[in-house]
Tab-separated table of C-alpha atoms in Angstrom:
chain	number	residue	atom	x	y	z
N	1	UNK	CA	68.623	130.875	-35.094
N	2	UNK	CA	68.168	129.038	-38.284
N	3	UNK	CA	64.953	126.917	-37.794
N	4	UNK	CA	65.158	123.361	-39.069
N	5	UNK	CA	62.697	121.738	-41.702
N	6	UNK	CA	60.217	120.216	-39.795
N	7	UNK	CA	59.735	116.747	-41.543
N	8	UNK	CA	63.866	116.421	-40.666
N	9	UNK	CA	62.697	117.841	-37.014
N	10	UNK	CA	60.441	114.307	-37.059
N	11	UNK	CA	62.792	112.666	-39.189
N	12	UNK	CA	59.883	111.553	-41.476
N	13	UNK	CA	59.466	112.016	-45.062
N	14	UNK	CA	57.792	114.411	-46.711
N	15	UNK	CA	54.957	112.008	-48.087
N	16	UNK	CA	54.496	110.835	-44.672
N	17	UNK	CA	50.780	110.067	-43.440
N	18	UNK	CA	49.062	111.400	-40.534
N	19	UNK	CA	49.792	108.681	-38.393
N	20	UNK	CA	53.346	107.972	-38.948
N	21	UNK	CA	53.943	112.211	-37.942
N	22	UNK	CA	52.179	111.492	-35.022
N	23	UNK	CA	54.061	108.266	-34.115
N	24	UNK	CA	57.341	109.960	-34.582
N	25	UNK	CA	55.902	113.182	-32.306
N	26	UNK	CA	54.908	110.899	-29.868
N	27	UNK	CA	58.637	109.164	-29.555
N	28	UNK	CA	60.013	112.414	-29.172
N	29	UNK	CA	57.484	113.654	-26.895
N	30	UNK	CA	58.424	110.633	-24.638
N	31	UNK	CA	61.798	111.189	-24.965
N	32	UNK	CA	62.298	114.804	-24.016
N	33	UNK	CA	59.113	116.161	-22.228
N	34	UNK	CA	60.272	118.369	-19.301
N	35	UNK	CA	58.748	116.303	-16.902
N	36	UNK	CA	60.788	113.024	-17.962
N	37	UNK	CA	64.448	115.160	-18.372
N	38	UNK	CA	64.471	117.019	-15.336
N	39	UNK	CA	63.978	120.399	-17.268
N	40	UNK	CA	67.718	119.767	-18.716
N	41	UNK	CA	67.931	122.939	-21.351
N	42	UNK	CA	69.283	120.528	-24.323
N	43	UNK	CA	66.237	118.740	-23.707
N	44	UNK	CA	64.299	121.645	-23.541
N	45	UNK	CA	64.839	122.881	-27.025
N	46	UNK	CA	64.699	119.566	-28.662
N	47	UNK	CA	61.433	118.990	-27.092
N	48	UNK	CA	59.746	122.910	-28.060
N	49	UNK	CA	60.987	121.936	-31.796
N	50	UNK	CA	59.213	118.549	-32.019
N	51	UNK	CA	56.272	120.603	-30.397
N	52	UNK	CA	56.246	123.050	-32.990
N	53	UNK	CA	56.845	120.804	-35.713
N	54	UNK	CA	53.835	118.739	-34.989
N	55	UNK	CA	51.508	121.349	-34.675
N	56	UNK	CA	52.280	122.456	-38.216
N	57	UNK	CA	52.295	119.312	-40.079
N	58	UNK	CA	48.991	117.704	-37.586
N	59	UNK	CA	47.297	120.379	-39.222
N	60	UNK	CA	46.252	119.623	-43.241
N	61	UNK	CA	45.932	123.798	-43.605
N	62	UNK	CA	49.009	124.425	-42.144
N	63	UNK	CA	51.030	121.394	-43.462
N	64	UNK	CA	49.835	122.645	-46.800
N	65	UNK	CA	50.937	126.208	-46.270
N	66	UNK	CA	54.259	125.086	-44.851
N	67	UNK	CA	54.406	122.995	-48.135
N	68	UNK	CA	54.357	125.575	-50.352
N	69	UNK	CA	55.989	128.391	-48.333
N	70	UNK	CA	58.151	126.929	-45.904
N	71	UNK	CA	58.818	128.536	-42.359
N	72	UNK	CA	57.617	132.039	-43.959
N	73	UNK	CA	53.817	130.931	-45.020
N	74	UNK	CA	53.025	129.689	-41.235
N	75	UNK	CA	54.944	131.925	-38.603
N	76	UNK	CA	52.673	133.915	-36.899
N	77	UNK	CA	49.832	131.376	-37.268
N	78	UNK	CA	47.764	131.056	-34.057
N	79	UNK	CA	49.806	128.085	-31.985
N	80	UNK	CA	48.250	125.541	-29.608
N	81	UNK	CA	49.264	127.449	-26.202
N	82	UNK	CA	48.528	126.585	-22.222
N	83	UNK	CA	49.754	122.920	-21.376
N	84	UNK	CA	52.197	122.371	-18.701
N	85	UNK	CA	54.850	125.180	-18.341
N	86	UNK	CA	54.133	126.772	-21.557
N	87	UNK	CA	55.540	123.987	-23.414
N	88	UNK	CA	52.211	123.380	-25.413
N	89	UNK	CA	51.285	119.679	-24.373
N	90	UNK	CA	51.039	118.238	-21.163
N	91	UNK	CA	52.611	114.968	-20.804
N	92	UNK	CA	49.410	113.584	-18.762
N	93	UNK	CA	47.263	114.048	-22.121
N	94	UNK	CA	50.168	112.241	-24.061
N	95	UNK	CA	49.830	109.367	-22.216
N	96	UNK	CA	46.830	109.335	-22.045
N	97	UNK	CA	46.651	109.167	-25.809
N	98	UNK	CA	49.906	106.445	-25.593
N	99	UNK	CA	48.187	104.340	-22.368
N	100	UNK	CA	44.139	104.732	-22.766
N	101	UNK	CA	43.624	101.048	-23.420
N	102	UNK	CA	46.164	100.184	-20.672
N	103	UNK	CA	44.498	103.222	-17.885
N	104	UNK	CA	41.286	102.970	-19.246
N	105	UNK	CA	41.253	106.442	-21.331
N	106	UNK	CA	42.689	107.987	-18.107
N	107	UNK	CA	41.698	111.592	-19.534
N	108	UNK	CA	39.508	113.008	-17.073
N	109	UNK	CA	37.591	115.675	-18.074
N	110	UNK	CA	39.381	114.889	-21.626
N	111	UNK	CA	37.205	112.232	-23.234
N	112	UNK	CA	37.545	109.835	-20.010
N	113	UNK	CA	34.228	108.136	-19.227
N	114	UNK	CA	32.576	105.711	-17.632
N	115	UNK	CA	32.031	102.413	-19.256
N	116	UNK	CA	28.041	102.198	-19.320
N	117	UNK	CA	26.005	100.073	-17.422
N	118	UNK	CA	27.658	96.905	-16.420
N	119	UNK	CA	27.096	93.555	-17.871
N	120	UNK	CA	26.258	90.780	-15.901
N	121	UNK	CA	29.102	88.156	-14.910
N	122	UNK	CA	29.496	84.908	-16.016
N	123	UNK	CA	27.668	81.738	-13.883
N	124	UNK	CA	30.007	78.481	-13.843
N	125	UNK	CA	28.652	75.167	-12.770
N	126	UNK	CA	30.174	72.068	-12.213
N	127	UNK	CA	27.811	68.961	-13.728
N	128	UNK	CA	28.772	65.909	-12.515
N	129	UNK	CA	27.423	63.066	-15.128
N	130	UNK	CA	28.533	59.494	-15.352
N	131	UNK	CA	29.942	57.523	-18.081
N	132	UNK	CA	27.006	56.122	-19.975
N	133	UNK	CA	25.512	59.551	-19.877
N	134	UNK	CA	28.788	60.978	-21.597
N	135	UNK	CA	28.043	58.010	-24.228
N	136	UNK	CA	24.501	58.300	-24.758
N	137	UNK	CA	23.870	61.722	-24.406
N	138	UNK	CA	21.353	63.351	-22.129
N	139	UNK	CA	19.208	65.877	-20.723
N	140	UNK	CA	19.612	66.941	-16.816
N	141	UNK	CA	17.115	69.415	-14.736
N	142	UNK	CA	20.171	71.258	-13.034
N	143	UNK	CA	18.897	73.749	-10.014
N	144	UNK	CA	21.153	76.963	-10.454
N	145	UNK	CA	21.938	79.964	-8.339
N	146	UNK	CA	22.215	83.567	-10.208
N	147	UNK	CA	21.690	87.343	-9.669
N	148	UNK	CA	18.172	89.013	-10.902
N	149	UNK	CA	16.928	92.051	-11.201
N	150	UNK	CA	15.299	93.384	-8.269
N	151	UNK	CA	11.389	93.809	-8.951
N	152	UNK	CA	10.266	96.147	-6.799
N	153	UNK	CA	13.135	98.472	-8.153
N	154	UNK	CA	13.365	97.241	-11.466
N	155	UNK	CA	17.372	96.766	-11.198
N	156	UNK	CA	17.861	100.843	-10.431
N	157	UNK	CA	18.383	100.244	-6.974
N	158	UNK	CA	16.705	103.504	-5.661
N	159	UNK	CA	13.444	102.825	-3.815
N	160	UNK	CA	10.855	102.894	-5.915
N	161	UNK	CA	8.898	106.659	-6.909
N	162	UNK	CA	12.737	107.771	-6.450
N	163	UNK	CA	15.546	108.476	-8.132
N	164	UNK	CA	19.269	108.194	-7.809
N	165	UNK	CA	21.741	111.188	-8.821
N	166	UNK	CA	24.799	111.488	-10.220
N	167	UNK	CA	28.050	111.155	-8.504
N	168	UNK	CA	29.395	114.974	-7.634
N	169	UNK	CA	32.776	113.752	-7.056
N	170	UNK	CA	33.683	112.115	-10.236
N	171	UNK	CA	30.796	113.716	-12.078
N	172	UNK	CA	28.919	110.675	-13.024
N	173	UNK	CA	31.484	108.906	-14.755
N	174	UNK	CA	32.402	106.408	-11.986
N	175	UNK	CA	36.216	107.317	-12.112
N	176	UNK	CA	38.771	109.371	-10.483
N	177	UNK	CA	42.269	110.781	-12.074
N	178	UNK	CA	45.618	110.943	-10.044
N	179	UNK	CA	48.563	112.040	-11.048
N	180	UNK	CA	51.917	110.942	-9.934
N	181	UNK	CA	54.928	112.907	-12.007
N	182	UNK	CA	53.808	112.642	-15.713
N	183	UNK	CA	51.671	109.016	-14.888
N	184	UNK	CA	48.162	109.674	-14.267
N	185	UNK	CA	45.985	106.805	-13.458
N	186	UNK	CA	42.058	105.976	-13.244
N	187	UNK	CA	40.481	104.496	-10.512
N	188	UNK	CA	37.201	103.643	-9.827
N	189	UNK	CA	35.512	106.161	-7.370
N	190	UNK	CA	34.913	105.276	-4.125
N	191	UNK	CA	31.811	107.494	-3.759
N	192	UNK	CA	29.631	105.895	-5.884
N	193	UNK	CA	32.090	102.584	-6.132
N	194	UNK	CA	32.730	103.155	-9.810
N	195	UNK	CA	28.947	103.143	-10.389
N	196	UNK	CA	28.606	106.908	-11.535
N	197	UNK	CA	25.645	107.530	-9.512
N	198	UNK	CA	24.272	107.850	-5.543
N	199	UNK	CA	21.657	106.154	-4.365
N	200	UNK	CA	20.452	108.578	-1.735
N	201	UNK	CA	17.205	106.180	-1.242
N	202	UNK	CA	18.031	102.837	-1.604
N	203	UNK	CA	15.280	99.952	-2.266
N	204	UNK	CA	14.705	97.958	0.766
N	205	UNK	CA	13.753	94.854	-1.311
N	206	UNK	CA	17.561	94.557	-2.284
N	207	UNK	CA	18.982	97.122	-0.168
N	208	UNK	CA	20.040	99.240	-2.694
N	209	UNK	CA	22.054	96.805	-5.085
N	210	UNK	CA	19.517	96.452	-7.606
N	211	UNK	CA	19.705	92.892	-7.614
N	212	UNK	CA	18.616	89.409	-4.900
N	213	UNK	CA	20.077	86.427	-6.074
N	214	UNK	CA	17.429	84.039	-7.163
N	215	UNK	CA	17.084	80.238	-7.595
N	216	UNK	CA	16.358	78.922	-11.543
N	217	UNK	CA	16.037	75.045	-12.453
N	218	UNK	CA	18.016	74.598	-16.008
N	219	UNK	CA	17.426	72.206	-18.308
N	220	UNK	CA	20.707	71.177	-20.141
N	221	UNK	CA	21.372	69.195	-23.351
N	222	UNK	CA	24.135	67.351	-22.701
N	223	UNK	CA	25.321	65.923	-26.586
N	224	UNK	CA	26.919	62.569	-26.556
N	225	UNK	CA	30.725	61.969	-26.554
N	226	UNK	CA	31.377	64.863	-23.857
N	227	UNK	CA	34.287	64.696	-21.633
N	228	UNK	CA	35.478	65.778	-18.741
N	229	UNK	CA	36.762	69.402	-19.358
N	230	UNK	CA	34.139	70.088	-22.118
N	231	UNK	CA	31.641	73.542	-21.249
N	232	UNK	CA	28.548	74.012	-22.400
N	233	UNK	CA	27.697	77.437	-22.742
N	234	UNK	CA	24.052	79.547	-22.894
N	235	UNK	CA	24.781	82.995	-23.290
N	236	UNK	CA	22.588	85.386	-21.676
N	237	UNK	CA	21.742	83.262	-18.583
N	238	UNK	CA	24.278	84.658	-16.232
N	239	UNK	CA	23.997	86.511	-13.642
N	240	UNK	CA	21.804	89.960	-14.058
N	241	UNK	CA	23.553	93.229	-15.176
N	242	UNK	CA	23.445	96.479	-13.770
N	243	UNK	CA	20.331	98.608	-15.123
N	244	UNK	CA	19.632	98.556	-19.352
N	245	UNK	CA	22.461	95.850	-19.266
N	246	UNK	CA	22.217	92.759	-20.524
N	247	UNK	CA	23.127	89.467	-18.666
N	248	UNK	CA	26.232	87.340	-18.180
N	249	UNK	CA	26.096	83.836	-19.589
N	250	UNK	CA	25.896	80.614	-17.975
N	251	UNK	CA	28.366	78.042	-18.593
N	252	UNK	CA	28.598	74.219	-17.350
N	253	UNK	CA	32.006	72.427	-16.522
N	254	UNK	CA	31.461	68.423	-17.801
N	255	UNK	CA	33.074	66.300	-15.437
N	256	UNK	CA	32.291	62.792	-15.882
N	257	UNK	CA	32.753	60.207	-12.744
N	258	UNK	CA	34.977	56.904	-13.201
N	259	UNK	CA	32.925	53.697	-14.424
N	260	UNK	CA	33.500	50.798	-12.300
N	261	UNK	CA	34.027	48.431	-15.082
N	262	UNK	CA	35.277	51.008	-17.849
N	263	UNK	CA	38.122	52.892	-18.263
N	264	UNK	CA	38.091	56.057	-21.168
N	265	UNK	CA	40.917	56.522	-23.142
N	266	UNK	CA	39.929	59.445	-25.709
N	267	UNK	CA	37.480	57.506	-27.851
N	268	UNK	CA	38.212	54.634	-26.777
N	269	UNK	CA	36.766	52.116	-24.219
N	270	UNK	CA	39.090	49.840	-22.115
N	271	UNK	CA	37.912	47.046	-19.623
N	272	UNK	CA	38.611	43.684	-18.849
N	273	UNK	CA	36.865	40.500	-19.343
N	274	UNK	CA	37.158	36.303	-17.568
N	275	UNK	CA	37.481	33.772	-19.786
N	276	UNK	CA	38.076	30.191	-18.591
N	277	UNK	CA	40.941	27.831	-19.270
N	278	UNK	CA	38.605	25.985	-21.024
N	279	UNK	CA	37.749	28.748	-23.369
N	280	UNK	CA	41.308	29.594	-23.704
N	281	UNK	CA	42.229	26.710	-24.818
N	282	UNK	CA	39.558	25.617	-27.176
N	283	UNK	CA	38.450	28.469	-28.638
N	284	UNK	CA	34.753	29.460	-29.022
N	285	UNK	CA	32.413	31.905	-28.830
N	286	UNK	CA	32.182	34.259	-26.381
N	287	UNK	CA	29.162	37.131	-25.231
N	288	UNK	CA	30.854	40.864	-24.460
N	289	UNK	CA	28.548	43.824	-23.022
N	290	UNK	CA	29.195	47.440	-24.046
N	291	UNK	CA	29.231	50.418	-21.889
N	292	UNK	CA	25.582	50.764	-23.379
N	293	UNK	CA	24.224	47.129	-22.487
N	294	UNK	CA	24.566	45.857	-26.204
N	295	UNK	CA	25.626	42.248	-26.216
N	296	UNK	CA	28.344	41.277	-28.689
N	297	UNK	CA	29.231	37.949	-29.743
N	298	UNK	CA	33.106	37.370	-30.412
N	299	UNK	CA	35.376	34.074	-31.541
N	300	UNK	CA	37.837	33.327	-29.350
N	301	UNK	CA	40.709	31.589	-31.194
N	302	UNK	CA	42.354	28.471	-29.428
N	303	UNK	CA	45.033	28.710	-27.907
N	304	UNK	CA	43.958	32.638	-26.245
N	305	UNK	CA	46.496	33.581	-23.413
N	306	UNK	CA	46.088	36.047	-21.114
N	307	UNK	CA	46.252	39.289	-21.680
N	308	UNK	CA	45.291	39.106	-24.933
N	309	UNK	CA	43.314	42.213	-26.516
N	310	UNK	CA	39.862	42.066	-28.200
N	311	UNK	CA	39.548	45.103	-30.399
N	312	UNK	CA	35.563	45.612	-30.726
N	313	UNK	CA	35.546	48.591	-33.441
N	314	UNK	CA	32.716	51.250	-33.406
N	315	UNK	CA	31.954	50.371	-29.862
N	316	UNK	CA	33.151	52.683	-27.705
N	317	UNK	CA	32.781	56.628	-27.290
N	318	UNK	CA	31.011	58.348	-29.735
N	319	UNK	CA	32.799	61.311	-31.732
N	320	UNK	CA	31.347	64.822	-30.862
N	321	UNK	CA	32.056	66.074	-34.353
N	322	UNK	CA	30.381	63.375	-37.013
N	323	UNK	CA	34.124	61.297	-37.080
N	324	UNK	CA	34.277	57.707	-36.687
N	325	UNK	CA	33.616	56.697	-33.378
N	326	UNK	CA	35.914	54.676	-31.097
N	327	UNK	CA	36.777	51.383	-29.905
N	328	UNK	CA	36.414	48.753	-27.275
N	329	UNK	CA	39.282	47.089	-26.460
N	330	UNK	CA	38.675	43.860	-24.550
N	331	UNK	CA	41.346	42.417	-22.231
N	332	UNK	CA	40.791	38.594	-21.470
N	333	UNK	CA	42.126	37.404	-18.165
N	334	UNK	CA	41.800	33.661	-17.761
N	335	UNK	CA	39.950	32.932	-14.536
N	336	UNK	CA	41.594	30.249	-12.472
N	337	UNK	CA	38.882	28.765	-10.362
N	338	UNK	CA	39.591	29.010	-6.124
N	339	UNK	CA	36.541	26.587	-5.419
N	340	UNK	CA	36.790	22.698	-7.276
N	341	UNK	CA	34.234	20.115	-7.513
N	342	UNK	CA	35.830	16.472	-7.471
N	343	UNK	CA	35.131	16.196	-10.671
N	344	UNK	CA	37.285	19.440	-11.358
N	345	UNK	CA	40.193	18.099	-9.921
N	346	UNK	CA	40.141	14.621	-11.277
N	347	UNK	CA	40.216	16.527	-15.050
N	348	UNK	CA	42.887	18.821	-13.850
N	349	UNK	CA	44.940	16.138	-12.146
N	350	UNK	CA	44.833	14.124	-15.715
N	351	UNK	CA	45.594	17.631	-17.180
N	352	UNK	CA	48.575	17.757	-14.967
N	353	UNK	CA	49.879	14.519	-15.836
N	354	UNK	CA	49.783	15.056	-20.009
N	355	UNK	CA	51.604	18.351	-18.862
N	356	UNK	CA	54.328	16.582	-17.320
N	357	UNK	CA	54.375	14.117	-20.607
N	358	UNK	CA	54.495	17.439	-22.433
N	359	UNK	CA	57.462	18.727	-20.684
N	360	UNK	CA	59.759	15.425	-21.012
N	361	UNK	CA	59.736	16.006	-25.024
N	362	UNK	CA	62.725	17.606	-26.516
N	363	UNK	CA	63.853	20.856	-25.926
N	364	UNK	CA	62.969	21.845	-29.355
N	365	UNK	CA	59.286	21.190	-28.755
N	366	UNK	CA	59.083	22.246	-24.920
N	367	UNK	CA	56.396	24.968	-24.697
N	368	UNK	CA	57.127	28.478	-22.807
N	369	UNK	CA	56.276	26.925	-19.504
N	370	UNK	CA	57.970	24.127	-19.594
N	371	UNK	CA	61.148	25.808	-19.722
N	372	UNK	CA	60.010	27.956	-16.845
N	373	UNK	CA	59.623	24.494	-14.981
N	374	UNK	CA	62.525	23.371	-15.966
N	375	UNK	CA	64.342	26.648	-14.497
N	376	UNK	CA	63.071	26.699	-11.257
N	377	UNK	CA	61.892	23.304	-10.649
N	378	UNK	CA	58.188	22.180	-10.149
N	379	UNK	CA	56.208	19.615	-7.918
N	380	UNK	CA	53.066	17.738	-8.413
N	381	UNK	CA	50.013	19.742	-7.084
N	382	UNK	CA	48.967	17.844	-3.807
């Protein structure tokens, strides 16, 4: 039989790189492998001519040779034998090459191996702080629970003047391989529980784990304008690692409780503040507090109704970033007094009765609540 060109074979070009031959091989490989096809003959063939092809043009000498020569220059060149059935690759080592991020190099005695000592995991902490502090900034003593290192062992686990050995059943590399049809997957062994070694002689300070969780105060720098949501982060602070490894970090979760007087909006600062009819009507100044305690003196313009917003600018949340910081935004409510002196209802009788004055004019000059009176009817206060 005739033998094909092996670049058509691959259907690649002749000025292909290294990569794209073994992308196409590896499509092929997929494709027809006995162990996918059922051993279907059609199949078969296809997949020993791939095979063959990639071997030759894998290989700079022989790719060169096969150049310059053709089929002649590399027949009887040593070929990559063994594999699976004589069909010179085993599937399981394919995917293995396809799937090692995915299986976690699931080669075995191939190139699988363990990962190295572990790192130490990540400590979260929720920090409760309240609004001002979120404003202002601050700095809180925080009492944290983490894994350390055992001292008596030193992290190794073994008792100490001992030593532990390697794992005989995955051979140190804290991983097993199964195969299921042409999938082979890595597990962690349950001998040594993925560790890679056997602690015959285990430390009785920590019972063979190589770490005791431990108690640490923390001092955290909390930076002004934080929000509920925000982390701060100190890497390295975590919990303790395995042996030679280093540590997790520490992280802590902002969440800032509701002010009783305050409500956040972003930046911005909301609340509401009394005024009096008296300062509603006339005008004047008026004293507003911040969220920090500064006092803030603001005109009032006559004739304020309820409701109104005061926008205070630059006094509310700071900005994490160096941006403009936010606002205040002041909602007057007019304060109607439940308690009256005599002398408060004499002036609000004589109020009443210039509002009833008020509401005879024309229609044309009838304020807002005078045509509410007029719509649903009113009596004199008794």
């Amino acid at each position: 039989m005739v033998k094909r060109d092996y670049y058509e074979v691959l259907s690649v070009v002749k000025t292909a790189d290294g990569d794209t031959i073994k992308k196409a091989y590896r499509k092929m490989a997929m494709q027809y492998h006995p162990d996918r096809t059922g051993g279907d003959a059609d199949a078969v063939v296809k997949f020993k001519e791939a095979t063959e092809a990639y071997e030759v043009l894998a290989d700079p000498e022989k790719r060169s040779r096969y150049d310059r020569g053709g089929h002649a220059a590399v027949d009887g060149l040593p070929r990559n034998g063994g594999g699976t059935g004589g069909f010179g690759v085993d599937l399981g080592d394919l995917l293995g090459d396809l799937f090692g991020g995915f299986f976690g190099n699931a080669g075995g005695g191939r190139g699988g191996s363990r990962r190295g000592p572990q790192a130490g995991r990540d400590v979260q902490v929720v920090l409760d702080i309240d609004l001002v502090e979120a404003a202002t900034g601050a700095k809180k003593s925080v009492t944290i629970q983490r894994e350390d290192h055992c001292d008596s062992c030193k992290g190794t686990g073994a008792k100490p003047g001992t030593k532990s050995t390697s794992c005989k059943r995955c051979g140190g590399q804290g991983v097993t391989i199964q195969r299921q049809g042409f999938f082979q997957v890595q597990q962690p062994c349950r001998a040594c529980n993925g560790e890679g070694v056997i602690v015959s002689d285990p430390c009785g300070g920590c019972r063979g784990a190589g770490r005791v969780v431990g108690r640490k105060v923390f001092d955290v720098d909390i930076p002004p304008g934080v929000d509920t949501g925000d982390r701060i982060r100190y890497q390295g602070q975590g919990d303790a690692g395995e042996a030679a490894a280093p540590r997790g970090d520490l992280e802590f979760a902002i969440r800032v409780k509701e002010h009783k007087f305050f409500q956040r909006d972003g930046a911005n600062l909301i609340c509401q503040w009394p005024i009096t009819f008296a300062q509603a009507a006339l005008g004047g100044t008026v004293q507003l507090t911040t969220l920090t305690g500064q006092k803030v003196n603001h005109e009032l313009a006559r004739g304020t109704q309820t409701h109104e917003v005061i926008q205070l600018r630059g006094h509310g949340m700071p900005a994490r970033r160096g941006g403009r910081p936010g606002d205040l935004l002041v909602q007057v409510i007019i304060d109607t007094p439940q308690v009256l002196t005599p002398e408060h209802e004499t002036l609000f009788r004589q109020l009443w009765e210039m509002e009833k004055q008020q509401a005879s004019a024309p229609p044309s000059k009838k304020s807002f609540f005078s045509k509410i009176r007029d719509f649903f009817g009113s009596d004199e206060p008794k």
